[in-house]
C-alpha cells in the first residue's frame, strides 16, 4: 500500500495554539503508512483579491497552498472559534483555494477528503466554527468526514504545560477521526484511477 499524505492546517496563528498542538497530537497518532504534513504558511496568505486570483497572478504563498492541497490525499483542519465562527485567516485561505475562474486548473478542494476538528478553552468547544466550516465544504463539494465529531472544550484541561494532548478520550476520538479520514482517502484513490484510465482511453 502506498503512503497516504494528509495536509494538516491549523486555523490559529498563535504560537501556543491548542489547535496547532492538536495537529501535532494527530501527527503522533497517525497510523502506519500515513504521513501528516503540518502546514505553517497561513500567516503569509494575503487577503483574497479577485484581481489576483488567476494562474499567472496569484501570490507565491497562495500557489504553494493550492499545490500542497492538490498533492495531498486528504486534509485535516483544526479550527479555533471567533465570534461564533471561523477565524478570518482560515476562511481567507480557503477562499483562495476554492476557485478556478479559468476553468483549466481544477479545484483543489473538489471531492478532497477533509476532516475538521477544533479545541477551545470555552465550554462549547468549537461547535459553531466547525458548523461554519462544514457549510464551506458543502459549497466546495469536498468529501467531508461526518463522524466522529471531535470538539475539545475546556482545552486547557486536556493538554499539559508542554502542549501535549494528555486526555485519553480526546486522544481516542482524534485517532478515530484520523482513521476515518485515511479510510476516505484510500477508498477514493482506486476510483480516481479508474476515471483517469477512462479519460486516457477516450483521449
CSV table of C-alpha atoms in Angstrom, one decimal:
chain,number,residue,atom,x,y,z
A,1,UNK,CA,0.0,0.0,0.0
A,2,UNK,CA,1.4,3.4,-0.9
A,3,UNK,CA,1.9,6.2,1.6
A,4,UNK,CA,-1.1,8.3,2.4
A,5,UNK,CA,-0.4,12.0,2.8
A,6,UNK,CA,-2.5,14.3,5.0
A,7,UNK,CA,-2.0,18.1,4.9
A,8,UNK,CA,-2.8,19.4,8.4
A,9,UNK,CA,-3.9,23.1,8.7
A,10,UNK,CA,-4.3,25.0,12.0
A,11,UNK,CA,-6.6,28.0,11.8
A,12,UNK,CA,-4.7,29.7,14.6
A,13,UNK,CA,-1.5,31.9,14.3
A,14,UNK,CA,-0.8,31.8,18.0
A,15,UNK,CA,2.5,30.2,18.9
A,16,UNK,CA,1.0,28.2,21.8
A,17,UNK,CA,-2.3,27.4,20.0
A,18,UNK,CA,-4.3,24.5,21.3
A,19,UNK,CA,-5.3,23.7,17.7
A,20,UNK,CA,-1.8,23.5,16.4
A,21,UNK,CA,-1.0,21.3,19.4
A,22,UNK,CA,-4.0,19.2,18.4
A,23,UNK,CA,-2.5,18.6,15.0
A,24,UNK,CA,0.9,17.7,16.5
A,25,UNK,CA,-1.0,15.1,18.5
A,26,UNK,CA,-2.7,13.8,15.3
A,27,UNK,CA,0.7,13.5,13.7
A,28,UNK,CA,1.9,11.3,16.6
A,29,UNK,CA,-1.3,9.2,16.4
A,30,UNK,CA,-1.1,8.7,12.6
A,31,UNK,CA,-1.4,5.0,11.7
A,32,UNK,CA,1.3,3.2,9.8
A,33,UNK,CA,1.6,4.3,6.2
A,34,UNK,CA,0.3,7.8,6.8
A,35,UNK,CA,2.4,11.0,6.7
A,36,UNK,CA,0.8,14.0,8.3
A,37,UNK,CA,2.4,17.3,7.0
A,38,UNK,CA,1.9,20.3,9.2
A,39,UNK,CA,1.2,23.5,7.2
A,40,UNK,CA,2.8,26.6,8.7
A,41,UNK,CA,2.2,29.2,6.0
A,42,UNK,CA,-1.2,30.6,7.0
A,43,UNK,CA,0.3,33.9,8.2
A,44,UNK,CA,1.7,34.5,4.7
A,45,UNK,CA,-1.6,34.3,2.8
A,46,UNK,CA,-2.7,37.8,1.8
A,47,UNK,CA,-6.3,39.0,1.8
A,48,UNK,CA,-8.3,37.4,-1.0
A,49,UNK,CA,-8.2,39.6,-4.2
A,50,UNK,CA,-10.2,38.5,-7.2
A,51,UNK,CA,-8.0,40.6,-9.4
A,52,UNK,CA,-5.0,38.4,-8.5
A,53,UNK,CA,-6.9,35.1,-8.5
A,54,UNK,CA,-5.6,33.7,-11.8
A,55,UNK,CA,-2.8,31.2,-12.6
A,56,UNK,CA,-0.3,33.8,-13.5
A,57,UNK,CA,-1.0,36.4,-10.8
A,58,UNK,CA,-1.5,34.6,-7.5
A,59,UNK,CA,0.9,35.4,-4.7
A,60,UNK,CA,3.5,32.6,-4.1
A,61,UNK,CA,2.1,31.6,-0.7
A,62,UNK,CA,-1.3,31.0,-2.3
A,63,UNK,CA,0.2,29.0,-5.1
A,64,UNK,CA,2.1,26.9,-2.5
A,65,UNK,CA,-1.1,26.2,-0.5
A,66,UNK,CA,-3.1,25.2,-3.6
A,67,UNK,CA,-0.3,22.9,-4.8
A,68,UNK,CA,0.0,21.3,-1.4
A,69,UNK,CA,-3.7,20.6,-1.1
A,70,UNK,CA,-3.9,19.3,-4.6
A,71,UNK,CA,-0.9,17.0,-3.9
A,72,UNK,CA,-2.2,15.7,-0.6
A,73,UNK,CA,-4.5,12.7,-0.4
A,74,UNK,CA,-6.5,14.4,2.4
A,75,UNK,CA,-6.7,17.5,4.5
A,76,UNK,CA,-7.2,17.8,8.3
A,77,UNK,CA,-8.2,21.2,9.7
A,78,UNK,CA,-8.1,22.2,13.4
A,79,UNK,CA,-10.1,25.5,13.9
A,80,UNK,CA,-10.4,27.8,16.8
A,81,UNK,CA,-13.7,29.8,17.2
A,82,UNK,CA,-14.0,33.5,16.9
A,83,UNK,CA,-17.3,35.4,17.3
A,84,UNK,CA,-19.3,32.1,16.8
A,85,UNK,CA,-17.5,31.4,13.5
A,86,UNK,CA,-14.2,30.5,11.7
A,87,UNK,CA,-11.1,32.7,12.2
A,88,UNK,CA,-10.8,35.2,9.3
A,89,UNK,CA,-7.3,34.0,8.4
A,90,UNK,CA,-8.6,30.4,7.8
A,91,UNK,CA,-11.6,31.5,5.9
A,92,UNK,CA,-9.5,33.7,3.7
A,93,UNK,CA,-7.1,30.9,2.9
A,94,UNK,CA,-10.0,28.6,1.9
A,95,UNK,CA,-11.4,31.3,-0.3
A,96,UNK,CA,-8.1,31.4,-2.2
A,97,UNK,CA,-8.1,27.6,-2.8
A,98,UNK,CA,-11.8,27.2,-3.7
A,99,UNK,CA,-11.7,28.8,-7.2
A,100,UNK,CA,-10.8,28.1,-10.8
A,101,UNK,CA,-12.1,31.0,-12.7
A,102,UNK,CA,-10.2,30.0,-15.9
A,103,UNK,CA,-11.8,26.5,-15.9
A,104,UNK,CA,-8.4,25.0,-16.7
A,105,UNK,CA,-6.7,24.3,-13.3
A,106,UNK,CA,-9.1,22.1,-11.4
A,107,UNK,CA,-10.5,22.9,-7.9
A,108,UNK,CA,-8.1,21.8,-5.1
A,109,UNK,CA,-10.9,21.1,-2.6
A,110,UNK,CA,-13.3,19.4,-5.0
A,111,UNK,CA,-14.0,15.9,-3.7
A,112,UNK,CA,-10.9,16.2,-1.5
A,113,UNK,CA,-11.3,14.1,1.7
A,114,UNK,CA,-11.4,16.5,4.6
A,115,UNK,CA,-11.8,16.2,8.4
A,116,UNK,CA,-12.5,19.0,10.8
A,117,UNK,CA,-11.7,19.3,14.5
A,118,UNK,CA,-11.0,22.0,17.0
A,119,UNK,CA,-10.1,23.0,20.5
A,120,UNK,CA,-11.1,25.9,22.7
A,121,UNK,CA,-10.9,26.8,26.4
A,122,UNK,CA,-14.7,27.6,26.3
A,123,UNK,CA,-17.4,25.2,27.4
A,124,UNK,CA,-18.8,24.7,23.9
A,125,UNK,CA,-15.5,24.0,22.2
A,126,UNK,CA,-15.6,24.9,18.5
A,127,UNK,CA,-19.1,23.7,17.7
A,128,UNK,CA,-20.1,26.8,15.8
A,129,UNK,CA,-16.8,27.2,14.0
A,130,UNK,CA,-17.0,23.6,12.8
A,131,UNK,CA,-20.5,24.1,11.6
A,132,UNK,CA,-19.4,27.1,9.6
A,133,UNK,CA,-16.6,25.2,8.1
A,134,UNK,CA,-18.9,22.4,7.1
A,135,UNK,CA,-21.0,24.9,5.2
A,136,UNK,CA,-17.9,26.0,3.3
A,137,UNK,CA,-17.1,22.4,2.3
A,138,UNK,CA,-20.6,21.8,1.2
A,139,UNK,CA,-20.1,24.5,-1.4
A,140,UNK,CA,-16.7,23.2,-2.5
A,141,UNK,CA,-18.2,19.7,-2.8
A,142,UNK,CA,-15.4,18.2,-0.6
A,143,UNK,CA,-15.7,14.7,0.8
A,144,UNK,CA,-16.1,15.6,4.4
A,145,UNK,CA,-15.8,13.2,7.3
A,146,UNK,CA,-19.1,13.3,9.2
A,147,UNK,CA,-18.3,11.2,12.3
A,148,UNK,CA,-16.8,11.3,14.8
A,149,UNK,CA,-17.2,15.0,15.7
A,150,UNK,CA,-14.2,16.0,17.7
A,151,UNK,CA,-14.7,19.3,19.6
A,152,UNK,CA,-12.4,19.7,22.5
A,153,UNK,CA,-14.0,22.0,25.1
A,154,UNK,CA,-12.1,23.2,28.2
A,155,UNK,CA,-8.9,22.6,26.1
A,156,UNK,CA,-6.6,23.9,28.9
A,157,UNK,CA,-7.6,20.8,30.9
A,158,UNK,CA,-6.7,18.4,28.1
A,159,UNK,CA,-3.1,19.5,27.3
A,160,UNK,CA,-0.1,19.6,29.6
A,161,UNK,CA,2.1,22.6,30.0
A,162,UNK,CA,4.3,21.4,27.2
A,163,UNK,CA,1.4,21.3,24.8
A,164,UNK,CA,0.9,17.5,24.7
A,165,UNK,CA,-2.6,16.1,24.4
A,166,UNK,CA,-2.9,14.0,27.6
A,167,UNK,CA,-6.7,13.4,27.8
A,168,UNK,CA,-7.3,9.8,26.9
A,169,UNK,CA,-10.8,10.3,25.5
A,170,UNK,CA,-9.6,13.2,23.3
A,171,UNK,CA,-6.7,11.1,22.0
A,172,UNK,CA,-9.1,8.2,21.2
A,173,UNK,CA,-11.5,10.4,19.3
A,174,UNK,CA,-8.8,12.2,17.4
A,175,UNK,CA,-7.4,8.9,16.4
A,176,UNK,CA,-10.8,7.7,15.2
A,177,UNK,CA,-11.2,10.9,13.2
A,178,UNK,CA,-7.9,10.4,11.5
A,179,UNK,CA,-8.7,6.8,10.8
A,180,UNK,CA,-12.0,7.8,9.1
A,181,UNK,CA,-10.2,10.5,7.1
A,182,UNK,CA,-7.5,8.0,5.9
A,183,UNK,CA,-10.2,5.4,5.0
A,184,UNK,CA,-11.8,8.0,2.8
A,185,UNK,CA,-8.5,8.9,1.1
A,186,UNK,CA,-7.6,5.3,0.5
A,187,UNK,CA,-11.0,4.3,-0.9
A,188,UNK,CA,-11.0,7.3,-3.1
A,189,UNK,CA,-7.7,6.5,-4.9
A,190,UNK,CA,-8.9,3.5,-6.9
A,191,UNK,CA,-12.0,5.3,-8.1
A,192,UNK,CA,-9.8,8.2,-9.3
A,193,UNK,CA,-7.5,5.8,-11.1
A,194,UNK,CA,-10.5,4.3,-13.0
A,195,UNK,CA,-11.6,7.7,-14.0
A,196,UNK,CA,-8.1,8.7,-15.2
A,197,UNK,CA,-7.7,5.5,-17.1
A,198,UNK,CA,-11.1,6.0,-18.8
A,199,UNK,CA,-10.2,9.6,-19.7
A,200,UNK,CA,-6.9,8.4,-21.2
A,201,UNK,CA,-8.7,5.8,-23.3
A,202,UNK,CA,-11.1,8.4,-24.6
A,203,UNK,CA,-8.2,10.7,-25.4
